[in-house]
Tab-separated table of C-alpha atoms and ligand atoms in Angstrom:
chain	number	residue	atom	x	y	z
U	30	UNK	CA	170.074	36.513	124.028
U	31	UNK	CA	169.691	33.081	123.162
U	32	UNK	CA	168.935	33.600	119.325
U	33	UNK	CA	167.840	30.386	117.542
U	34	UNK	CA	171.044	30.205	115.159
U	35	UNK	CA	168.767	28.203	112.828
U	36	UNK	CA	167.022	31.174	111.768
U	37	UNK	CA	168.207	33.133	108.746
U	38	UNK	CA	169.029	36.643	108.802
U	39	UNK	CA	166.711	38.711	106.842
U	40	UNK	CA	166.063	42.126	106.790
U	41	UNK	CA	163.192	43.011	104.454
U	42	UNK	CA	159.685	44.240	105.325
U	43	UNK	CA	156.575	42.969	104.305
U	44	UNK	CA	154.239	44.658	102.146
U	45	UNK	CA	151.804	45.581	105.605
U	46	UNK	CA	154.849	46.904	107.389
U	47	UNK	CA	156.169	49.165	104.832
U	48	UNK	CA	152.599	50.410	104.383
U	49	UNK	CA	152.516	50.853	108.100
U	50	UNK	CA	155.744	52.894	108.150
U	51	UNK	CA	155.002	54.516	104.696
U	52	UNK	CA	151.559	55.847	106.782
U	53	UNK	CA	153.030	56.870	110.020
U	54	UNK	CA	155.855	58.695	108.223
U	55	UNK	CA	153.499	61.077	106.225
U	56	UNK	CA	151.365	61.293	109.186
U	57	UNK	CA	154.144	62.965	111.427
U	58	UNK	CA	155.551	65.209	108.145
U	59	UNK	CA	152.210	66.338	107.049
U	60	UNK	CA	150.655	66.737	110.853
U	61	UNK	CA	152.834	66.501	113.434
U	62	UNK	CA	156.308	68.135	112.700
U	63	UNK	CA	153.947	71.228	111.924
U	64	UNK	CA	153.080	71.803	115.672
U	65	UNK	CA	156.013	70.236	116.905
U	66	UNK	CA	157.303	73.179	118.055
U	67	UNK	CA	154.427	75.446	118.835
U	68	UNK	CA	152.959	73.039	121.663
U	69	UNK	CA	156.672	72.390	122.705
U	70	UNK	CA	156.651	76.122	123.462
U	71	UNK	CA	153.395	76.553	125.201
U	72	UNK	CA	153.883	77.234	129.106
U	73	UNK	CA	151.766	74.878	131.701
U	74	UNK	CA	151.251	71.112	132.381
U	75	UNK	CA	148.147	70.647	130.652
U	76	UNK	CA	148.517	73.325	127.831
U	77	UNK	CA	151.086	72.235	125.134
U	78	UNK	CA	148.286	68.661	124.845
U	79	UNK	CA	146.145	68.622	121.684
U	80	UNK	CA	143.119	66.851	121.708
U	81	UNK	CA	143.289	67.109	117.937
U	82	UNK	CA	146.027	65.486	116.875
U	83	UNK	CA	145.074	62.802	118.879
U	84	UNK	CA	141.749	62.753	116.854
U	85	UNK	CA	143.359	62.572	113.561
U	86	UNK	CA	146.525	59.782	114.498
U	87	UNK	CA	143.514	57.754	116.547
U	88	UNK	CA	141.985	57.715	113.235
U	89	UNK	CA	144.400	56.502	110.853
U	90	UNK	CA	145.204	53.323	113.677
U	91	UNK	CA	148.184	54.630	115.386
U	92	UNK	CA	146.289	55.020	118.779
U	93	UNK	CA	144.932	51.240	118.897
U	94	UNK	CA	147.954	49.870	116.472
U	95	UNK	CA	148.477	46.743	118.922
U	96	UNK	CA	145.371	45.432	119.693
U	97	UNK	CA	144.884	42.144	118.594
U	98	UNK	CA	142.706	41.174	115.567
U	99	UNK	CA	140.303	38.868	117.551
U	100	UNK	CA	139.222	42.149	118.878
U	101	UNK	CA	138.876	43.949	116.029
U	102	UNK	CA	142.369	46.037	116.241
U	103	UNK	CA	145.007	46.138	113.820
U	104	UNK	CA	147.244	43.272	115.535
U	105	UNK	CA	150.360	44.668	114.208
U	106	UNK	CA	153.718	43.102	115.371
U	107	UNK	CA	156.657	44.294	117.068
U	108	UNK	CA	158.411	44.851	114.182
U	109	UNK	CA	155.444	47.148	112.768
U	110	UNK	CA	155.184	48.715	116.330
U	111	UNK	CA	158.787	49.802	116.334
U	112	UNK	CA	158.741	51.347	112.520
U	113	UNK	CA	155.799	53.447	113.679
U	114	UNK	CA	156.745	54.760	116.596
U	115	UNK	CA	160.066	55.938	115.271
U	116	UNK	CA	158.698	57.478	112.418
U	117	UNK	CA	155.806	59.347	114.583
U	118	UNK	CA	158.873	60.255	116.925
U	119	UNK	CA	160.738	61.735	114.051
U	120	UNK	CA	157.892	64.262	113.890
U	121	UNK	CA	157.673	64.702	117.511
U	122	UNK	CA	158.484	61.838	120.554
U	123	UNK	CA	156.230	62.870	122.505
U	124	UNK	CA	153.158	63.023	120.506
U	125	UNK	CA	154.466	59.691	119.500
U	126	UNK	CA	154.671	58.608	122.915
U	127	UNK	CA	150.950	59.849	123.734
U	128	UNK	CA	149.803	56.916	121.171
U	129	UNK	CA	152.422	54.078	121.885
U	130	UNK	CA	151.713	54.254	125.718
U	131	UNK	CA	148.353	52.973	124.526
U	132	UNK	CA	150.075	49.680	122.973
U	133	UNK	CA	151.896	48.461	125.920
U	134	UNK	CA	148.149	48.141	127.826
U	135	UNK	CA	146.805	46.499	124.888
U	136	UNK	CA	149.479	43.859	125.394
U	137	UNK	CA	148.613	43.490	129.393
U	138	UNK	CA	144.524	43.361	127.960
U	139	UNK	CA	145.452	40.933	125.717
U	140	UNK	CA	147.509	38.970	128.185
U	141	UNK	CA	146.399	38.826	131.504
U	142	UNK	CA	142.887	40.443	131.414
U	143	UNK	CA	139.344	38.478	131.387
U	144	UNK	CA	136.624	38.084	128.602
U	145	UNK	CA	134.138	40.486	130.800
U	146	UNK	CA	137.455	43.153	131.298
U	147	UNK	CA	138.171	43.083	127.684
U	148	UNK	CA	133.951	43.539	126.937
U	149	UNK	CA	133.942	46.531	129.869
U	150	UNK	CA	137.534	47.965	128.393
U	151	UNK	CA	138.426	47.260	124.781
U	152	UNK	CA	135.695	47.839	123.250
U	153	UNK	CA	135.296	51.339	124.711
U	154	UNK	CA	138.847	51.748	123.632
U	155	UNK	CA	138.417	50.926	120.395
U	156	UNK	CA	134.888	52.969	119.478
U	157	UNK	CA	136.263	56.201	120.915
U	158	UNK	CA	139.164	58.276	119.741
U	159	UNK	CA	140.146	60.185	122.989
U	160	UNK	CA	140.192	57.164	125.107
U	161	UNK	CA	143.662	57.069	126.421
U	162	UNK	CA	145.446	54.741	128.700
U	163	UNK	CA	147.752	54.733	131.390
U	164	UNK	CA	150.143	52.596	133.638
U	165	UNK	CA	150.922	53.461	137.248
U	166	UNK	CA	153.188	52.212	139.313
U	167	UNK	CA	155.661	55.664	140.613
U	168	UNK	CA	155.389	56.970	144.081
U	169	UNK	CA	157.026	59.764	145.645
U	170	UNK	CA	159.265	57.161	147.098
U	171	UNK	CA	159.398	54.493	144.605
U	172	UNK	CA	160.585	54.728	140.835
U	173	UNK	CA	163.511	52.730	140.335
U	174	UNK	CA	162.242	50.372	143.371
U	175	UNK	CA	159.216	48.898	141.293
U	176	UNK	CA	161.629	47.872	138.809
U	177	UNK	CA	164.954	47.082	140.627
U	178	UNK	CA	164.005	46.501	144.168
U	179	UNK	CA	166.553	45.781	146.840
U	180	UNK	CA	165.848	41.523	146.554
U	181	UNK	CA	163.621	40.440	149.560
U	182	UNK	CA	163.184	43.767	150.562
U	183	UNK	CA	159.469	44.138	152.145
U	184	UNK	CA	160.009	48.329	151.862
U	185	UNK	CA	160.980	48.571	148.841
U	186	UNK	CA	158.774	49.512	145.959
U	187	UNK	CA	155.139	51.010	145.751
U	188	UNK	CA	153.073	51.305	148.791
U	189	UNK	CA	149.453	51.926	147.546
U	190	UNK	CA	147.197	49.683	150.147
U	191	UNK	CA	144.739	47.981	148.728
U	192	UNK	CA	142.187	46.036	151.161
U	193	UNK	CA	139.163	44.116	150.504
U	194	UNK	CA	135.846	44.694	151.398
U	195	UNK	CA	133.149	42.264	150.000
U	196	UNK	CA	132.790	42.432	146.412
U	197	UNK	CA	134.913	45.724	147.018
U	198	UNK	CA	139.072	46.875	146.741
U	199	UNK	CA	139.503	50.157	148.846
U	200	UNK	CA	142.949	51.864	148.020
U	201	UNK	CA	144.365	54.513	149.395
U	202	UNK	CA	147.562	56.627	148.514
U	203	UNK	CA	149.161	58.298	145.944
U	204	UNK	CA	151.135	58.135	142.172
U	205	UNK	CA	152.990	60.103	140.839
U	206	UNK	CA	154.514	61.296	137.236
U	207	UNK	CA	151.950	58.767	135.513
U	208	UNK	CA	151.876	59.386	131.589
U	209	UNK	CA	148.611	60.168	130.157
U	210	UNK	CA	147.371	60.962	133.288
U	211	UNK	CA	145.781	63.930	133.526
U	212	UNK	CA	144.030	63.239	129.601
U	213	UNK	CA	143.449	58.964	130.342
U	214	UNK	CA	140.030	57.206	130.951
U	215	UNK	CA	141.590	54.018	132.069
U	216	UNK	CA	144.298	53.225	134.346
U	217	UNK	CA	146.492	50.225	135.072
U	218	UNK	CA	147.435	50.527	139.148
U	219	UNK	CA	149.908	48.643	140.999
U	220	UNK	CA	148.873	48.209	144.569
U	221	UNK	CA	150.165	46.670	147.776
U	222	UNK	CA	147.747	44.172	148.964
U	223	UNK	CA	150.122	42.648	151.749
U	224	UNK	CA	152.726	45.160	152.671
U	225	UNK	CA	154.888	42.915	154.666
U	226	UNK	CA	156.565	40.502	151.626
U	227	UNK	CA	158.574	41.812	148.833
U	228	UNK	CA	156.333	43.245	145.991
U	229	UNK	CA	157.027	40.216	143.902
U	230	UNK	CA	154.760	38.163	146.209
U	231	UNK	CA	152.262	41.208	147.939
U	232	UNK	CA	150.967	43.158	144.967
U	233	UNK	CA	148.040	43.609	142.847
U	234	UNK	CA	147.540	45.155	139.924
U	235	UNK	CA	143.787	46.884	139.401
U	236	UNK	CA	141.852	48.462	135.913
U	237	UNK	CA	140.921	51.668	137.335
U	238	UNK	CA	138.511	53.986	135.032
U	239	UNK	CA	138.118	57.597	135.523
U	240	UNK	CA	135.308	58.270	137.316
U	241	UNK	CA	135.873	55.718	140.257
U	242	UNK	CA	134.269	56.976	143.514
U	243	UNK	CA	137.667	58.410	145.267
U	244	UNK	CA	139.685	58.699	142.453
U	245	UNK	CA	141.227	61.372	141.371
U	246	UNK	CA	144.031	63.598	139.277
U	247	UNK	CA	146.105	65.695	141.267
U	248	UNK	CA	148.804	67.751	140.370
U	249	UNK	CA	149.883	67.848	136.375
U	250	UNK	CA	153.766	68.034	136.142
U	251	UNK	CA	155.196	71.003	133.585
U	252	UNK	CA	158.724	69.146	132.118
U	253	UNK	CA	161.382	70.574	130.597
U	254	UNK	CA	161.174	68.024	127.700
U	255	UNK	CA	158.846	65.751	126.534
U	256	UNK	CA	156.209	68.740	127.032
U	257	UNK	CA	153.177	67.445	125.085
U	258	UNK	CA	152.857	64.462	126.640
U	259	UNK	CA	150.907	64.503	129.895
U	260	UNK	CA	152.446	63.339	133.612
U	261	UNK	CA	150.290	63.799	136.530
U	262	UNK	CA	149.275	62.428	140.084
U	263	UNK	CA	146.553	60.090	140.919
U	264	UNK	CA	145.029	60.214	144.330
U	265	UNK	CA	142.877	57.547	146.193
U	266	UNK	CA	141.000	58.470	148.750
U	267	UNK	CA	138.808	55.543	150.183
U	268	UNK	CA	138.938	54.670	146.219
U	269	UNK	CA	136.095	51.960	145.637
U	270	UNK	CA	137.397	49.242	142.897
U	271	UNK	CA	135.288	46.042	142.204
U	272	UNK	CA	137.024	42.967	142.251
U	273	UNK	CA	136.240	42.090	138.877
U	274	UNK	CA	138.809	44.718	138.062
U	275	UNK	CA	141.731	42.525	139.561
U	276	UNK	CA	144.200	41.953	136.312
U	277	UNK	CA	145.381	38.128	136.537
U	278	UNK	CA	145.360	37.388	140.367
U	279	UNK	CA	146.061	38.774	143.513
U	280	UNK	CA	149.336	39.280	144.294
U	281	UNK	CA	150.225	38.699	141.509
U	282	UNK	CA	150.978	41.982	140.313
U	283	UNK	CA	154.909	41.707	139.504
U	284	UNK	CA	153.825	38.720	137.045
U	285	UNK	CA	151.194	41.158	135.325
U	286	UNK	CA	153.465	43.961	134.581
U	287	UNK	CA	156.790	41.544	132.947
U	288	UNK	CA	156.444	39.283	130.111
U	289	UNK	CA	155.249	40.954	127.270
U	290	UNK	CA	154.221	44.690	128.417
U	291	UNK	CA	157.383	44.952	130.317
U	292	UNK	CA	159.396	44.345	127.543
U	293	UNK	CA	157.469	46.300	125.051
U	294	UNK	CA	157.881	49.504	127.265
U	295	UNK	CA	162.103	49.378	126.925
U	296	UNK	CA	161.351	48.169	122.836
U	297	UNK	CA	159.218	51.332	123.139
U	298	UNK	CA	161.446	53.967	124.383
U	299	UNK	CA	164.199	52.846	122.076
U	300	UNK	CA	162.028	52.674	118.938
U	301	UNK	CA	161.060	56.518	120.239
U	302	UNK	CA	164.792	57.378	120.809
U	303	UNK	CA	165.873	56.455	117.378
U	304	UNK	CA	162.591	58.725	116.125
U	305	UNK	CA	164.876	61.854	117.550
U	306	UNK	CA	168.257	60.769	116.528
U	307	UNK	CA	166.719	60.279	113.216
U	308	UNK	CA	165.351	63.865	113.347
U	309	UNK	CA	168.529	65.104	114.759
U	310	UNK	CA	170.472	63.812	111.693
U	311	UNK	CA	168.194	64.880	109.505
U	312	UNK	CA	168.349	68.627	110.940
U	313	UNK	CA	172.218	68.661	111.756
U	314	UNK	CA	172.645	67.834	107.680
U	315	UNK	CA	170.086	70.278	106.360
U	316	UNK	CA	172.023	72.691	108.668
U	317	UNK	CA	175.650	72.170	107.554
U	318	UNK	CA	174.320	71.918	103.613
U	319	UNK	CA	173.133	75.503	104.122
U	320	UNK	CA	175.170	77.171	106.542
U	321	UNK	CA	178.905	78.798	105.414
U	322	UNK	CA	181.417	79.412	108.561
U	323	UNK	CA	185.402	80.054	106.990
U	324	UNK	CA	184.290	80.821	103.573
U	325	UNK	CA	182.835	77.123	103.001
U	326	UNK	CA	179.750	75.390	103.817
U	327	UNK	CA	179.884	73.607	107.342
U	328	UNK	CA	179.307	70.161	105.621
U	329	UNK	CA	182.492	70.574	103.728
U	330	UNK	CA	184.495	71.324	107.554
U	331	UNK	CA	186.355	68.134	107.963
U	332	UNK	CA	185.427	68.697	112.150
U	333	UNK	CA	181.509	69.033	111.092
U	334	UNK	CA	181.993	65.871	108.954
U	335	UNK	CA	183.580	63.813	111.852
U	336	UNK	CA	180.734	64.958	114.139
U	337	UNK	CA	177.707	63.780	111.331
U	338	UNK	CA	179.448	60.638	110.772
U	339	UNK	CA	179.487	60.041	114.552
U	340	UNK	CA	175.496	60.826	114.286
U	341	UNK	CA	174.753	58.795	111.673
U	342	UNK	CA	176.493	55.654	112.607
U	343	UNK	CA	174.853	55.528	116.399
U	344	UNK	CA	171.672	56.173	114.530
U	345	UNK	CA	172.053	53.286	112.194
U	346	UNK	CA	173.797	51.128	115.379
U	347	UNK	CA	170.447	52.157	117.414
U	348	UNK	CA	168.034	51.472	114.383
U	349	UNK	CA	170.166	47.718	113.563
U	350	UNK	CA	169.285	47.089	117.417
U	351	UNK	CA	165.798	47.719	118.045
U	352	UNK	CA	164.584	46.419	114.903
U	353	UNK	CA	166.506	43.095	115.561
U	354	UNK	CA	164.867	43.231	119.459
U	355	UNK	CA	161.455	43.536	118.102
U	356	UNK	CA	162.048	40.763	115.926
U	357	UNK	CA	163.142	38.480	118.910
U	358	UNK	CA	159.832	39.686	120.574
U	359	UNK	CA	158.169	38.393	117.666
U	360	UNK	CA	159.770	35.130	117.796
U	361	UNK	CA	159.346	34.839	121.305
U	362	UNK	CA	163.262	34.237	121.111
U	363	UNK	CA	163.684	35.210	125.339
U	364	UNK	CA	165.780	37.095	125.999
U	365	UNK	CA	167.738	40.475	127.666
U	366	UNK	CA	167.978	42.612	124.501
U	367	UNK	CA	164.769	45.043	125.233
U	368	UNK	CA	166.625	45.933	128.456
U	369	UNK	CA	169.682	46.773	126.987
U	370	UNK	CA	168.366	48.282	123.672
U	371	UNK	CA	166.324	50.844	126.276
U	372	UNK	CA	170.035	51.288	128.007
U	373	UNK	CA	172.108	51.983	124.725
U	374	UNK	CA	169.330	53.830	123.481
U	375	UNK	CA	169.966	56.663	126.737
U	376	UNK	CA	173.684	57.020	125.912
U	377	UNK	CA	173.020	56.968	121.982
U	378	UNK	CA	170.172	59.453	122.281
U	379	UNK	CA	171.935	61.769	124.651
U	380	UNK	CA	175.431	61.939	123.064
U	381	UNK	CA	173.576	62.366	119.114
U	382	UNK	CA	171.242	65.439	120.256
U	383	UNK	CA	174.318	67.135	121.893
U	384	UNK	CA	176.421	66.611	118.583
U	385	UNK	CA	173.344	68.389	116.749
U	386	UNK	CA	173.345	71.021	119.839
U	387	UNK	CA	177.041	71.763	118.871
U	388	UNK	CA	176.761	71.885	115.014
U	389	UNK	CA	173.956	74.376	115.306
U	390	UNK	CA	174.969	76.586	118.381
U	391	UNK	CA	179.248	75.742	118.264
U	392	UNK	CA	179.845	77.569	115.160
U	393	UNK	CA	178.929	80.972	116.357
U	394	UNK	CA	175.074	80.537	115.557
U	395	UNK	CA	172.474	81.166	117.792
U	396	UNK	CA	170.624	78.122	119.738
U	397	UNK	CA	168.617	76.580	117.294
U	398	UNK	CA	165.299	75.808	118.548
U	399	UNK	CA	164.512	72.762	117.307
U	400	UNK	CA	167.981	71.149	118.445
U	401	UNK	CA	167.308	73.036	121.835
U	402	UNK	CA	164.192	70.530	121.560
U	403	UNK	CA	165.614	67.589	120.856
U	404	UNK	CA	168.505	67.895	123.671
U	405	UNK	CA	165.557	68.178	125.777
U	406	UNK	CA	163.558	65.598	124.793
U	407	UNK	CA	166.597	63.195	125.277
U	408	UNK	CA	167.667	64.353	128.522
U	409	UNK	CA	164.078	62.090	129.703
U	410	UNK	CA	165.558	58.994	128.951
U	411	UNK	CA	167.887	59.131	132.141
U	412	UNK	CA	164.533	59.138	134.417
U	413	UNK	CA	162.065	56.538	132.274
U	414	UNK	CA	161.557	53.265	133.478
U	415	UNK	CA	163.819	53.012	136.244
U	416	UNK	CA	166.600	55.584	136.324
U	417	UNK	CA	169.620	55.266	134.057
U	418	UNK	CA	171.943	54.574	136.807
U	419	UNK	CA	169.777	51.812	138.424
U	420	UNK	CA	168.864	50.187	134.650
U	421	UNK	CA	172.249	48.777	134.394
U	422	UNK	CA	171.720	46.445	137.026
U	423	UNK	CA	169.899	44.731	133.754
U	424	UNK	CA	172.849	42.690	133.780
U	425	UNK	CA	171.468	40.442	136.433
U	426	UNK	CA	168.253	39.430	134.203
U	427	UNK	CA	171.623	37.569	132.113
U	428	UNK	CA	170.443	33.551	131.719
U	429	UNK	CA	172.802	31.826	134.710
K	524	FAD	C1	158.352	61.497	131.224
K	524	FAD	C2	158.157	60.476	132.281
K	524	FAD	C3	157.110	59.578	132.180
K	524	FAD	C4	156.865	58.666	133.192
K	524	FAD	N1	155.777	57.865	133.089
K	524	FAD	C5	155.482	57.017	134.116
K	524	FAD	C6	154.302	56.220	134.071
K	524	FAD	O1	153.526	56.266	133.112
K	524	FAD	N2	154.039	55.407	135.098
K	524	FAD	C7	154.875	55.303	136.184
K	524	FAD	O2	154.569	54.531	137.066
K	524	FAD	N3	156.001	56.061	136.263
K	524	FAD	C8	156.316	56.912	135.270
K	524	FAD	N4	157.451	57.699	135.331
K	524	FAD	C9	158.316	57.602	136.486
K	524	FAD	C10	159.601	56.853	136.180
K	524	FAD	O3	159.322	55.480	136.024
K	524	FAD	C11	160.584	57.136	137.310
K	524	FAD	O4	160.938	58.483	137.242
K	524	FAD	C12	161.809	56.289	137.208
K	524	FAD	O5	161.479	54.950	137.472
K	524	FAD	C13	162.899	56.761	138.164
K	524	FAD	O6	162.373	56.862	139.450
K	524	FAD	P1	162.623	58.145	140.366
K	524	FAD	O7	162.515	59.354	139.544
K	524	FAD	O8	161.754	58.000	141.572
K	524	FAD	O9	164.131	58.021	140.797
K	524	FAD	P2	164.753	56.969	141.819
K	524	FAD	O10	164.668	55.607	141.302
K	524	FAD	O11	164.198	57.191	143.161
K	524	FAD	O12	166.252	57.437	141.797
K	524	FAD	C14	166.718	58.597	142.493
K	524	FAD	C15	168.220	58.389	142.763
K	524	FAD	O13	168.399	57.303	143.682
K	524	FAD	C16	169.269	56.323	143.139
K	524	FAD	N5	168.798	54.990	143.584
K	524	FAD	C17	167.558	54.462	143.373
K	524	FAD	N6	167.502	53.224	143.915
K	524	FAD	C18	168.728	52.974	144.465
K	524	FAD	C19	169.289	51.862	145.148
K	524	FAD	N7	168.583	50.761	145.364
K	524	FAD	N8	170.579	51.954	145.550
K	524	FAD	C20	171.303	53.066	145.328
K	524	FAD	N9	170.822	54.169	144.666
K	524	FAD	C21	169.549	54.114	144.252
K	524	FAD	C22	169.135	56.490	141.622
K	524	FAD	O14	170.266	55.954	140.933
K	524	FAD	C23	168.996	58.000	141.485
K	524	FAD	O15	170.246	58.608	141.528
K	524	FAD	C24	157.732	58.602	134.324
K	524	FAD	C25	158.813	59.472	134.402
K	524	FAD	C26	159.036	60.399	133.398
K	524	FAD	C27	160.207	61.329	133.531
């Protein structure tokens, strides 16, 4: 936490942000919310994506929003980050998602990678609107273990071998669940390079382009929620990486995927969570304005009124938090709040869908099928990043 209690308190935008925000928010009314629900619905891993909205977001900035201005991107700032992704969110999270999982590598580029990596990487990234990143580090029998391992532990986490060979890294194994991975050209990939030390001190993180001799997407997952955006396997098979594709050093993989990127992925997912609750709100009251049960509109039930207040204030709780953690971020003020604000995002996400769930269906209606939606989209949060249960050992990341 740490705050500098120097610092004044102030909570207005500046003139780029709000233009930022004002842009993303017409975006998702005028071009997302439209298809929200019509991909949602489509059956099959692959077939709810659309290349084309893609097209048209990558266009307007959302899809490179975070590179850095040096090279030519937009350089926007946490704060800026978090307005857009909630707003895109409010249209749809997981179209949202698609472009924000973009950001988080533009951090790592930024960070840890090389003037020849950014040359060979960013600059395709930039030029071409489809070009879609990725970040993987699940295997069948590691998730929460790459985040929260068992301390010391030299089985716990991923087990992807890397080995070297000359100029050459040969990995073999498998991911699994990795986002944009059956639509990404580029992929960050945590390996093992000494498999008997903890992964803190044996792991190595590799830029791995589509298109790498023994590389290749396997299975593409269908979800219950979240179904535009894309989850697949990647298999190695005698997978031939150059070593000028190490990111930072080797073995030093754990130190690659903190700092910055890790804490941009829990700002990220709680930016995207108060996108929904935002939406939810927004539906729940357009619902109870309209709808009569007892001879009265639902919005004048004292019950319904209890349960939109409820909504409303976790929203604004949720919305007070993130934008306050992405401020720290931008002040470099260290800290534990993008851990917790991922946390309190899962329980505030999770309990304001359900209250929309019940003001739609609990009064006799039908399932609604946008609410339906939204209950699934929130039910993700207990399996992103670590899984709920194991995130609240976050506690332990508290300064001694
Ligand atoms: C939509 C979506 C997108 C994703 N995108 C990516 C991605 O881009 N890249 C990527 O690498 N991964 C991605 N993942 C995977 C995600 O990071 C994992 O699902 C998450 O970390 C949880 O891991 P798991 O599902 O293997 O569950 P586990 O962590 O294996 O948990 C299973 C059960 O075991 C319990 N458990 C785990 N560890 C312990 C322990 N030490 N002690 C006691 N109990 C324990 C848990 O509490 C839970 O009940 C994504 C997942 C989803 C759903």
């Amino acid at each position: 936490m740490n705050v500098n209690r120097q610092l004044t308190v102030n909570f207005s935008l500046s003139e780029e942000q709000r233009a930022w925000r004002m842009k993303a928010r017409e975006f998702a009314r005028e071009e997302i919310r439209p298809i929200s629900l019509q991909r949602d619905r489509i059956e099959g891993g692959f077939a709810p994506w659309d290349w084309e909205i893609i097209r048209k977001g990558s266009r307007l900035g959302f899809r490179t929003l975070a590179v850095p201005r040096d090279w030519g991107g937009p350089g926007a700032d946490f704060v800026t980050q978090g307005l857009v992704m909630a707003e895109l969110a409010r249209g749809d999270s997981a179209i949202s998602k698609a472009f924000s999982q973009n950001w988080k590598w533009s951090h790592q580029i930024a960070e840890f990678c090389s003037h020849d990596q950014k040359e060979r990487f960013l600059k395709p990234f930039l030029a071409d609107d489809t070009y879609l990143m990725g970040s993987a580090s699940t295997e069948t029998n590691a998730g929460s273990d790459n985040r929260y391992p068992p301390e010391h532990a030299p089985k716990s986490g991923w087990r992807l071998r890397a080995e070297r060979s000359g100029d050459e890294w040969i990995l073999n194994g498998e991911k699994t669940f990795i986002a944009n991975g059956s639509v990404g050209k580029l992929f960050f990939v945590s390996t093992r390079t000494n498999p008997d030390v903890a992964i803190r001190d044996g792991t190595t993180v590799f830029l791995v382009p589509l298109g790498t001799p023994g590389f290749r997407i396997g299975k593409i997952f269908n979800k219950s929620g979240w179904r535009f955006y894309q989850n697949a396997e990647l298999i190695f098979e005698d997978a031939r990486v150059p070593h000028a594709n190490v990111v930072g050093e080797v073995h030093g993989g754990v130190k690659v995927r903190s700092g910055a990127a890790a804490e941009f992925g829990d700002l990220e997912l709680a930016a995207n969570a108060l996108g929904i609750c935002a939406a939810a709100c927004e539906y729940a009251m357009q619902f109870a304005r309209t709808q009569r049960r007892g001879g009265k509109l639902l919005f004048d039930h004292q019950l319904v009124q209890l349960k939109l207040n409820e909504m409303h204030m976790l929203t604004e709780a949720l919305r007070s938090y993130v934008m306050r953690t992405a401020w720290e971020m931008d002040h470099k003020l260290q800290g534990v709040n993008a851990v917790l604000v991922m946390n309190y995002s899962t329980t505030v996400i999770q309990r304001v869908t359900e209250l929309n769930l019940d003001i739609h269906a609990g009064a006799g209606t039908g399932m609604d099928a946008m609410a339906d939606k939204l209950a699934r989209d929130g039910i993700i949060w207990t399996h992103l990043a670590g899984d709920a249960t194991q995130r609240l050992k976050a506690v332990r990341r508290f300064p001694k």
